[in-house]
Coordinates of C-alpha atoms and ligand atoms in Angstrom, one line a residue:
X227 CA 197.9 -8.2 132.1
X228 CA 198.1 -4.5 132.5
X229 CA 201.1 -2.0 130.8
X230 CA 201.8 1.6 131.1
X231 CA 203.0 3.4 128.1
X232 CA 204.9 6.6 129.4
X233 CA 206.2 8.8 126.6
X234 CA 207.8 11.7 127.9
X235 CA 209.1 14.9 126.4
X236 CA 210.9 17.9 127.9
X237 CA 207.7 19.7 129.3
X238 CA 205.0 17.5 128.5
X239 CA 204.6 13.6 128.9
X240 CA 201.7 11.2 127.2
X241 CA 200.5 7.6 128.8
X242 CA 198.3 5.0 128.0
X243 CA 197.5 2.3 130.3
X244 CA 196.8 -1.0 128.2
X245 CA 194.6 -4.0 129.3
X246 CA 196.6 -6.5 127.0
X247 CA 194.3 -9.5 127.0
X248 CA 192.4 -7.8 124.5
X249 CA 194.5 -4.6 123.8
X250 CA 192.0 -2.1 125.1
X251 CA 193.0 1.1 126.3
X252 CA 191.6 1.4 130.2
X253 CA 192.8 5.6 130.2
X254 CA 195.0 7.8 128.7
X255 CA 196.3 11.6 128.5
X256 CA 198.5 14.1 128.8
X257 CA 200.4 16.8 130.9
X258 CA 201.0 19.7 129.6
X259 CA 203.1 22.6 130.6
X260 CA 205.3 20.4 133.4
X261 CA 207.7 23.0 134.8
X262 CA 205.5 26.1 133.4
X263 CA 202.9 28.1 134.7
X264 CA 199.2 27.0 134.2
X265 CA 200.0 23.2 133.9
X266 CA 197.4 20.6 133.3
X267 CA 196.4 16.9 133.0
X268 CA 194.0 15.8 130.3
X269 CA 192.7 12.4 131.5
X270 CA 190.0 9.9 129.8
X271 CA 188.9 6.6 131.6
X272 CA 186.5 5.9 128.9
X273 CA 183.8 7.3 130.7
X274 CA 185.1 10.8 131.7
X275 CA 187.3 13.1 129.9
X276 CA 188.4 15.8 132.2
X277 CA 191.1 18.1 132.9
X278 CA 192.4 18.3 136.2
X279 CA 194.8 22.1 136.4
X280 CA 197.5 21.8 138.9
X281 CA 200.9 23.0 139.6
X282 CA 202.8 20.3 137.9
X283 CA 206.6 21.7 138.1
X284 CA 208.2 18.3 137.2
X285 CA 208.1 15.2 136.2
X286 CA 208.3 13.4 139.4
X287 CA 204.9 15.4 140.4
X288 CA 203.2 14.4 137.0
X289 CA 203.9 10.8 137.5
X290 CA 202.6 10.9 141.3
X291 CA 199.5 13.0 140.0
X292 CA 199.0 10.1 137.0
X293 CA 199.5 7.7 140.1
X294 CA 196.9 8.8 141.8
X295 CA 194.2 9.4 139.2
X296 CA 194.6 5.9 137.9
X297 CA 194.2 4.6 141.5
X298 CA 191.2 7.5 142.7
X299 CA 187.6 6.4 143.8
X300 CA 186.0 8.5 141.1
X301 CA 187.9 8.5 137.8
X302 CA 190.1 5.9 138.6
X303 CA 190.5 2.4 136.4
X304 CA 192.6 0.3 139.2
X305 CA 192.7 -1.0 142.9
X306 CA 196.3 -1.0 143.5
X307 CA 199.4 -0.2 141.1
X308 CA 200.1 -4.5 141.7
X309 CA 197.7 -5.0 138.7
X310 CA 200.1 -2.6 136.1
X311 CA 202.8 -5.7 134.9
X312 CA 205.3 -3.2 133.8
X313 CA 205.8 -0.3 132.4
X314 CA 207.2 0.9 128.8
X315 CA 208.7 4.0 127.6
X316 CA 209.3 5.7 124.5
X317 CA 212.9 6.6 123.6
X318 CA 213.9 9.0 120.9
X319 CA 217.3 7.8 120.0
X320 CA 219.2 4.5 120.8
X321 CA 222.5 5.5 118.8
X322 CA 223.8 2.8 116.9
X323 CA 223.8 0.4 120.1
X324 CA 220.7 -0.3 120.3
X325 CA 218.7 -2.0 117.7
X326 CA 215.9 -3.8 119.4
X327 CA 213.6 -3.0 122.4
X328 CA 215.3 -3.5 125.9
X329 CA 214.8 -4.0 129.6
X330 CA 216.0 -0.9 131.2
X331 CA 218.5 -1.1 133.6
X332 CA 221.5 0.8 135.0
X333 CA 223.9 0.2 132.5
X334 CA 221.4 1.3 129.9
X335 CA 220.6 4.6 132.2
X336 CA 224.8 5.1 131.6
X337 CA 224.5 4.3 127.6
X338 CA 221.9 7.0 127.3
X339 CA 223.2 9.3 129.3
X340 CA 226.0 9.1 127.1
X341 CA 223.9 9.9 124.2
X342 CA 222.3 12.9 125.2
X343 CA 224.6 14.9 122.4
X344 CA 222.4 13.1 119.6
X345 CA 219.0 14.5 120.8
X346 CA 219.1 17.2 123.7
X347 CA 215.2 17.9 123.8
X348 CA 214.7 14.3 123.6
X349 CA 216.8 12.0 125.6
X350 CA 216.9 13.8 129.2
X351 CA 213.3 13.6 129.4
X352 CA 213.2 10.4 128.4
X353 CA 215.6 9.3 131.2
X354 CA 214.0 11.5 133.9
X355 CA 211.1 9.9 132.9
X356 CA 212.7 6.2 133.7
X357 CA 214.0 7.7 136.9
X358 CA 211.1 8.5 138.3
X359 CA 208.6 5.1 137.1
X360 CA 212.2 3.2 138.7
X361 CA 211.3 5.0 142.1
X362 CA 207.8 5.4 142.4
X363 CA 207.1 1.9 141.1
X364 CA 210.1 0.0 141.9
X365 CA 208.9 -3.7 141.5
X366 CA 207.6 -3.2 137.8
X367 CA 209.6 -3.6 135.2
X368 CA 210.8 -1.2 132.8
X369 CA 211.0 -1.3 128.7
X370 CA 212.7 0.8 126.6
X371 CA 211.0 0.6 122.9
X372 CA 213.4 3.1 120.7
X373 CA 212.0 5.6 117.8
X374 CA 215.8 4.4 116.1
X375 CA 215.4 0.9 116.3
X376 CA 213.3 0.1 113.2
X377 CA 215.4 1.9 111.1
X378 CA 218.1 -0.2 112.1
X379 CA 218.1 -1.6 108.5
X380 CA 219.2 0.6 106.5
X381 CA 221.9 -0.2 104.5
X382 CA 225.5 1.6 104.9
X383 CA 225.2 3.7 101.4
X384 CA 221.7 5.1 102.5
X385 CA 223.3 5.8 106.4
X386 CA 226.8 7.4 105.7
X387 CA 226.6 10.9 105.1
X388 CA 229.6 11.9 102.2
X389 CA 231.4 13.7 105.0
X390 CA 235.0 12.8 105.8
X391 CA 234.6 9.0 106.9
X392 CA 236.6 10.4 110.3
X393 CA 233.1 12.0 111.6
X394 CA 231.5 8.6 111.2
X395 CA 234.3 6.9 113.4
X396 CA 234.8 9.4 115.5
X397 CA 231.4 11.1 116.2
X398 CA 229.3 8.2 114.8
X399 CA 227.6 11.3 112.5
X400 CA 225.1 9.1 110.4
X401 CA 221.7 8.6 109.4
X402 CA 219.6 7.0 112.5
X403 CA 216.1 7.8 111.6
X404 CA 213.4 8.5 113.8
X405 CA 209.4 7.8 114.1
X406 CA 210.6 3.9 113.9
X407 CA 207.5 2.5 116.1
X408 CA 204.8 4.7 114.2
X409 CA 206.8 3.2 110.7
X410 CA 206.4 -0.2 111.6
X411 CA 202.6 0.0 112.6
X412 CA 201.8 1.8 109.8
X413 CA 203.4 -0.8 107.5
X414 CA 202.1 -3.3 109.2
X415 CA 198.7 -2.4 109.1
X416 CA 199.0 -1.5 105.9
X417 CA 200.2 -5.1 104.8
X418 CA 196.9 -6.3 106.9
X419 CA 194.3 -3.9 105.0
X420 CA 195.9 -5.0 101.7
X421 CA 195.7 -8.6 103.0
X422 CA 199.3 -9.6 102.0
X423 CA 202.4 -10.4 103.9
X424 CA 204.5 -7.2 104.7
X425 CA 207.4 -9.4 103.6
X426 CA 206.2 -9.3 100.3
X427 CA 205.3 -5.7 100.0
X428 CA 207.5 -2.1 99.1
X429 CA 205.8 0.0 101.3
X430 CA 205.9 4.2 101.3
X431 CA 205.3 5.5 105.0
X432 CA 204.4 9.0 105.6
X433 CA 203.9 10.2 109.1
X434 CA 202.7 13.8 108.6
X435 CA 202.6 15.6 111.5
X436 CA 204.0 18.4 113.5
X437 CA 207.4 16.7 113.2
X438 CA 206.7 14.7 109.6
X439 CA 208.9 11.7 107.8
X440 CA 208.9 9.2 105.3
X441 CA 209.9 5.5 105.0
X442 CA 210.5 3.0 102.4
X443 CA 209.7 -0.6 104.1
X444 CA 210.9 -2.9 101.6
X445 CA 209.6 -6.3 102.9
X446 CA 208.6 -5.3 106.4
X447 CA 212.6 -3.8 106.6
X448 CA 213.0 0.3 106.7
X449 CA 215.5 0.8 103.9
X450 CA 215.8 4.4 104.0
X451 CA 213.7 7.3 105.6
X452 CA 214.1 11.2 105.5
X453 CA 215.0 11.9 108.9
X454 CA 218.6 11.7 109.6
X455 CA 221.3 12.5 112.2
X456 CA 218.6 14.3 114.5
X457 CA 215.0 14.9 113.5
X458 CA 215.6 17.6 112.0
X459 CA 216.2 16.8 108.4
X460 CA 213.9 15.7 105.4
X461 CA 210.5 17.0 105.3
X462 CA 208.9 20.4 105.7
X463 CA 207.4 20.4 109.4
X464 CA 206.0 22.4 111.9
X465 CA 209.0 24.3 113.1
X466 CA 211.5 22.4 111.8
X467 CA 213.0 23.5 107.5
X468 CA 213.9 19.6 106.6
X469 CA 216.6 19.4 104.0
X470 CA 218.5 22.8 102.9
X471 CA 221.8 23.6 101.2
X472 CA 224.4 22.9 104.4
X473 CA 226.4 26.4 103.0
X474 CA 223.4 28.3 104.1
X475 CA 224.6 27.8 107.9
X476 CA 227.8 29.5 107.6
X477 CA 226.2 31.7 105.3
X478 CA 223.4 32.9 108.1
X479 CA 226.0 32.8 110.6
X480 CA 227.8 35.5 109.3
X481 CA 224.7 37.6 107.4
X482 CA 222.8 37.6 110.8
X483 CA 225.4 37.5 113.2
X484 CA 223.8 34.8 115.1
X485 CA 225.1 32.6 117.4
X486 CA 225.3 29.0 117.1
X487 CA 222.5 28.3 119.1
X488 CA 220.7 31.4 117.7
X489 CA 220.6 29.2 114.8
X490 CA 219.7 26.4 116.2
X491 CA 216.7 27.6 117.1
X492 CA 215.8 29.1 113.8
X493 CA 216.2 25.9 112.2
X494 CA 214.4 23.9 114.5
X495 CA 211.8 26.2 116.1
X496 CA 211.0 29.3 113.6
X497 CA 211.6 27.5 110.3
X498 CA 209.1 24.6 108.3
X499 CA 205.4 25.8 107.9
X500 CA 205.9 28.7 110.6
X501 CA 208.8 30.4 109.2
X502 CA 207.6 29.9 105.7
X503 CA 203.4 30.8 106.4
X504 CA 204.6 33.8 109.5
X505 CA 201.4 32.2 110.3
X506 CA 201.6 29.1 112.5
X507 CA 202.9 26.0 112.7
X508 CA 199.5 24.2 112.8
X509 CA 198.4 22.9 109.6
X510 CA 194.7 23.7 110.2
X511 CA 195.9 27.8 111.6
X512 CA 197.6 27.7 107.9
X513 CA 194.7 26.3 105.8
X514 CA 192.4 28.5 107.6
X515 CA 194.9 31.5 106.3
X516 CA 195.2 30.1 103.2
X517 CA 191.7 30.1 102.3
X518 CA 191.5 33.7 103.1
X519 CA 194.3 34.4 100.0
X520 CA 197.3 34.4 102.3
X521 CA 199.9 34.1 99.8
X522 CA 203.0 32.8 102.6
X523 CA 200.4 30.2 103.7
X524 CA 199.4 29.1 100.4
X525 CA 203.2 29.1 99.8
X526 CA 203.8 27.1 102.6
X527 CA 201.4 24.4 101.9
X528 CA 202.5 24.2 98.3
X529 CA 206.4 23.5 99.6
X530 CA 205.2 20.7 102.3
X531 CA 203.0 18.7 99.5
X532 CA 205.7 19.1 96.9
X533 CA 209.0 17.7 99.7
X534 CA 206.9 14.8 100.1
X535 CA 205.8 14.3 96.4
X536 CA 209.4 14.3 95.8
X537 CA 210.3 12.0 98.7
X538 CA 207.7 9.3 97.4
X539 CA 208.6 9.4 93.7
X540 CA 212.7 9.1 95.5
X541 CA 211.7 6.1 97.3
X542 CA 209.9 4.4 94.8
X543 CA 213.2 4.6 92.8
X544 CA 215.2 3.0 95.7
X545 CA 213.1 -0.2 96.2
X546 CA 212.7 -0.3 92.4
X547 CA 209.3 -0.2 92.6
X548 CA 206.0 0.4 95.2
X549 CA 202.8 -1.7 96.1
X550 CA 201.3 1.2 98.6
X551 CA 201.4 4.6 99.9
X552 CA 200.1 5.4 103.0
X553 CA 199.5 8.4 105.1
X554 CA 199.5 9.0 108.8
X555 CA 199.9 11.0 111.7
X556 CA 197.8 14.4 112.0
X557 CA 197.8 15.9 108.8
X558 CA 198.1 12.7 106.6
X559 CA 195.1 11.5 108.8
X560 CA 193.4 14.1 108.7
X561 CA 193.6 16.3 105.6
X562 CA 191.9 15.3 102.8
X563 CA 193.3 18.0 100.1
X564 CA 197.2 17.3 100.8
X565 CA 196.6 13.5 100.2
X566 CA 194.8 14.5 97.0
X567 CA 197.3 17.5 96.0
X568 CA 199.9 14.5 96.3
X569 CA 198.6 11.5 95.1
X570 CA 197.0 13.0 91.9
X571 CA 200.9 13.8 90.9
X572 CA 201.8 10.4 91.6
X573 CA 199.8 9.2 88.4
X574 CA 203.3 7.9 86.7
X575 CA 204.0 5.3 89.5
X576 CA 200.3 3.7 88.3
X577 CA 198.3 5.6 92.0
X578 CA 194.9 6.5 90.8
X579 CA 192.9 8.2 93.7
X580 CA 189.2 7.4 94.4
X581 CA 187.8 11.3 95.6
X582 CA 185.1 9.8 97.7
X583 CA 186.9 7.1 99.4
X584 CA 189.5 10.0 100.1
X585 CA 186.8 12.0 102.1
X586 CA 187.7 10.3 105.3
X587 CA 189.7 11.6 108.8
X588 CA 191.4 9.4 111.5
X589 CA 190.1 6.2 110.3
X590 CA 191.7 3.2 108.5
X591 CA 190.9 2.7 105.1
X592 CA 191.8 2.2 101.5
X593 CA 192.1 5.2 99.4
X594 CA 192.8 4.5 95.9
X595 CA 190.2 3.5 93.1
X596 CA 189.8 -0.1 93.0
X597 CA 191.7 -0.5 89.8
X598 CA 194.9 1.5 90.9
X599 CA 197.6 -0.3 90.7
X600 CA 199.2 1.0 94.0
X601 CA 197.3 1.4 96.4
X602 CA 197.2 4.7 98.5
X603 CA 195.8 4.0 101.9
X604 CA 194.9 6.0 105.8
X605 CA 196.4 4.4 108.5
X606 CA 196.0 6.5 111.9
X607 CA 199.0 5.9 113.7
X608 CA 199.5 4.2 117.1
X609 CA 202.8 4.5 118.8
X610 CA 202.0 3.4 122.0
X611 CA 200.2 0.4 121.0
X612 CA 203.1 -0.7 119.2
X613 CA 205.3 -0.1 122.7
X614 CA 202.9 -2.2 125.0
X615 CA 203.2 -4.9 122.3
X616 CA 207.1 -4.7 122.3
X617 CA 207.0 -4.2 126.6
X618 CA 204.2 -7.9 126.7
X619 CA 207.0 -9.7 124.1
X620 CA 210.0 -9.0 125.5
X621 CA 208.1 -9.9 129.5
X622 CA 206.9 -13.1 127.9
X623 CA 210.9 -14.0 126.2
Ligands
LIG887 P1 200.6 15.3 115.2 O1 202.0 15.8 115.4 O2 200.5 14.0 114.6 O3 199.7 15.4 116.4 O4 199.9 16.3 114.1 C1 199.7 17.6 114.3 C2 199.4 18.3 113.0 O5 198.2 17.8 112.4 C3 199.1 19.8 113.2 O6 199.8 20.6 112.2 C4 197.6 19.9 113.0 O7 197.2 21.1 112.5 C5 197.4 18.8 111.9 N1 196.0 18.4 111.9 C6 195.2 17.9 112.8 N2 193.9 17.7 112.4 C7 193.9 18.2 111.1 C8 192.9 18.4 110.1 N3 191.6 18.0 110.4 N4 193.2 18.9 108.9 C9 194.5 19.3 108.7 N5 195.5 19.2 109.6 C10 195.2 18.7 110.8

């Protein structure tokens, strides 16, 4: 049985098609730059890896082009678009409705519409995105898997912000969480390495990458994690400042004479490693510059590390305890010096660090000396793994 994986954003959108009898991936890629000039698809069948540039103004044109590819005589990886079983897409925000993964239809096109508010970059992609698998392959089914839906769990004193209770009712103004399918693979596979039940573990998550968060999974369940109302709180990331005083926004208002969107922007485009560095928001772009004795860049690292130092030794406190640590996503894959800057201040929660097990990128392993009593570990994420496997379970129901 073969799935699509469509995860699309407001001027890009990701896929992976998934042969599920034995989960391998038969191609996947990206478009880049839908609706700008220069667009682009990045396609790999396994064999090939090529880039096909082509005026890609929307969506609709993207999916056609993917269409197409998987189907072609030389890169393709199928005969007809009959073999794909159904299709499953990624979707930033469910509100508080929707706790579980679901099979889209029109009522749920309404429900999310009716969302938008909560996440305007996110959600009308998301549901263009439906629109168009709906029309060009109108006998498959579609599956929403939501980013929110794993965080589901959290309890009411970690969700309610201490606003008047009024906004809750009336706005539903909460924490929602996002990054929910990367969470649950990662704690998952964590629970696997360690060779123990995820039931029985307390479980610290940390997806750092351009947008970065952190979960505590206290027996398999997300209890709390640093993303809130929109994705914009918690962490230091690429563009985006994580938590702040609030007072600073009326404060900047004024000082700078923005407008609201003005500062909008600021906080979620100009602000994290970028606005701190003036040098990028790329974690490498910021390295390199810190090596060469940029002091905003070495500044900026220093603040990222120490948010989630601060977030780990916070979430061991609230599950009273914590079996493992583990790192994802492109920098906590990837970069061996912020998983040692943060771990080797972690020695008080009983995390000893093994240097030469550390020295490892984008590969699944254990990270912590053999003796450490938590265990620190590399998990490279997999979102759209986890989506196929949530689009076969809910086909087979
Ligand atoms: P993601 O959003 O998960 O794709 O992660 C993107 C972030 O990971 C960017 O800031 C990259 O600079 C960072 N990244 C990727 N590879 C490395 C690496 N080898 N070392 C440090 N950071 C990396």
């Amino acid at each position: 049985m073969k799935i699509l994986v469509i995860n699309s954003g407001s001027s890009s959108l990701k896929f992976q098609l998934f042969n599920m009898e034995n989960e391998n991936v038969l191609a996947q890629g990206l478009f880049q730059r839908i609706g700008i000039n220069n667009s682009y698809l990045e396609f790999n069948n396994n064999q090939d890896e090529l880039i096909i540039e082509k005026e890609i103004p929307d969506h609709i044109t993207a999916v056609k082009l993917l269409i197409d590819t998987l189907l072609s005589k030389d890169q393709g990886v199928l005969k007809s678009m009959e073999e794909i079983e159904a299709v499953g897409h990624r979707l930033v925000h469910g509100g508080e409705k929707y706790k579980q993964t679901v099979i889209i239809n029109e009522e749920i096109i309404k429900q999310l519409e009716k969302t938008v508010e909560l996440a305007p970059l996110h959600i009308p992609p998301n549901i263009a995105g439906i629109k168009i698998c709906q029309k060009l392959l109108p006998n498959k089914a579609q599956i929403g898997v939501f980013d929110t839906a794993f965080h589901h769990t959290i309890p009411e004193k970690a969700y309610v912000y201490a606003l008047p209770y009024k906004y809750y009712q009336k706005h539903k103004i909460r924490k929602y969480g996002f990054h929910g399918t990367s969470h649950k693979y990662i704690a998952k596979r964590t629970a696997k390495l360690l060779d123990k039940p995820v039931e029985e573990l307390k479980i610290i998550s940390c997806h750092l990458g351009n947008g970065a968060s952190i979960t505590a999974v206290k027996n398999g369940k997300s209890i709390e994690t640093s993303m809130g109302f929109t994705p914009l709180e918690g962490l230091v990331m690429g563009t985006r400042s994580g938590d702040f005083d609030p007072a600073i926004i009326p404060f900047l208002l004024k000082k700078e004479n923005l407008k609201i969107s003005e500062l909008d922007d600021v906080l979620n485009k100009k602000s994290g490693l970028l606005g701190v560095s003036g040098v990028s928001s790329d974690f490498r772009d910021i390295e390199n510059a810190a090596a060469k004795g940029k002091k905003q860049a070495q500044l900026a690292i220093k603040l990222f590390n120490y948010r989630v130092q601060k977030y780990i030794g916070a979430y061991a406190a609230v599950m009273n305890g914590v079996d493992a640590v583990t790192f994802s996503a492109g920098i906590g894959e990837n970069s061996i010096s912020v998983r040692k800057n943060i771990l080797n201040e972690l020695g008080y929660l009983g995390i000893t660090l093994d240097n030469e097990k550390n020295k490892v990128r984008g590969q699944e392993k254990i990270i912590s000396a053999d003796n450490s009593k938590v265990k620190a570990l590399v998990i490279p994420t997999n979102e759209e793994l986890v989506i196929a496997r949530e689009t076969l379970e809910i086909l087979n129901r």
